Coordinates of C-alpha atoms in Angstrom, one line a residue:
M516 CA 49.4 -11.3 -41.7
I517 CA 45.8 -10.4 -40.8
D518 CA 43.3 -13.1 -41.5
G519 CA 39.7 -12.0 -41.9
G520 CA 38.1 -15.2 -43.2
A521 CA 37.9 -15.2 -47.0
F522 CA 40.3 -12.3 -47.3
R523 CA 43.9 -12.0 -46.0
I524 CA 46.0 -8.9 -45.8
V525 CA 49.7 -9.7 -46.4
P526 CA 52.8 -7.6 -46.9
I527 CA 54.4 -7.6 -50.3
S528 CA 57.9 -8.7 -49.7
T529 CA 58.9 -9.2 -53.3
L530 CA 59.1 -5.7 -54.6
G531 CA 61.9 -6.7 -57.0
A532 CA 59.5 -9.1 -58.7
V533 CA 56.8 -6.5 -58.8
A534 CA 59.1 -4.1 -60.6
R535 CA 60.1 -6.8 -63.1
Y536 CA 56.4 -7.5 -63.9
V537 CA 55.7 -3.8 -64.4
V538 CA 58.6 -3.6 -66.9
R539 CA 58.0 -7.0 -68.6
Y540 CA 54.3 -6.9 -69.0
Q541 CA 53.8 -3.1 -69.1
I542 CA 51.1 -3.4 -66.3
D543 CA 50.4 -1.1 -63.4
F544 CA 51.8 -1.5 -59.9
A545 CA 48.6 -2.9 -58.5
D546 CA 48.3 -5.7 -61.1
A547 CA 52.0 -6.5 -60.7
C548 CA 51.4 -6.9 -57.0
L549 CA 48.6 -9.4 -57.7
V550 CA 50.9 -11.4 -60.0
A551 CA 53.5 -11.5 -57.2
L552 CA 50.9 -12.5 -54.6
S553 CA 49.6 -15.2 -56.9
E554 CA 53.1 -16.8 -56.9
S555 CA 53.1 -16.7 -53.1
F556 CA 49.7 -18.2 -52.8
P557 CA 49.4 -20.5 -55.9
G558 CA 46.1 -22.1 -54.8
A559 CA 44.3 -18.7 -54.6
T560 CA 42.2 -17.1 -57.3
V561 CA 42.6 -13.4 -58.3
V562 CA 39.4 -11.5 -58.4
T563 CA 39.7 -8.5 -60.7
T564 CA 37.8 -6.3 -63.1
D565 CA 40.9 -6.2 -65.4
K566 CA 40.2 -9.2 -67.6
W567 CA 42.5 -7.9 -70.3
D568 CA 45.8 -7.9 -68.2
F569 CA 45.2 -11.3 -66.6
S570 CA 44.4 -13.0 -69.8
F571 CA 48.0 -12.7 -71.0
V572 CA 50.2 -12.2 -67.8
R573 CA 51.8 -15.4 -66.5
R574 CA 53.1 -16.3 -63.1
F575 CA 56.4 -18.1 -62.7
G576 CA 57.0 -17.0 -66.3
R577 CA 54.7 -19.6 -67.9
E578 CA 51.7 -20.4 -65.9
P579 CA 48.3 -18.7 -66.4
I580 CA 47.0 -17.0 -63.3
P581 CA 43.6 -18.3 -62.1
F582 CA 41.2 -15.3 -62.0
E583 CA 37.6 -14.3 -61.9
A584 CA 36.3 -11.2 -63.6
P585 CA 32.8 -10.0 -64.0

């Protein structure tokens, strides 16, 4: 993990979960990665320009993902 202050670069180790999100929610790979990362870091907020996807996608199958969108 590389820690640069407010941002962290971490490896995605849950590619199986990412694939399930792509199929289940019909979202793209990048958004599915953010869903998986939000499960790994539940206190974090996703910053995205994709307000549509994150308004209906759920982490852990039921919990809304906290996100900020312009």
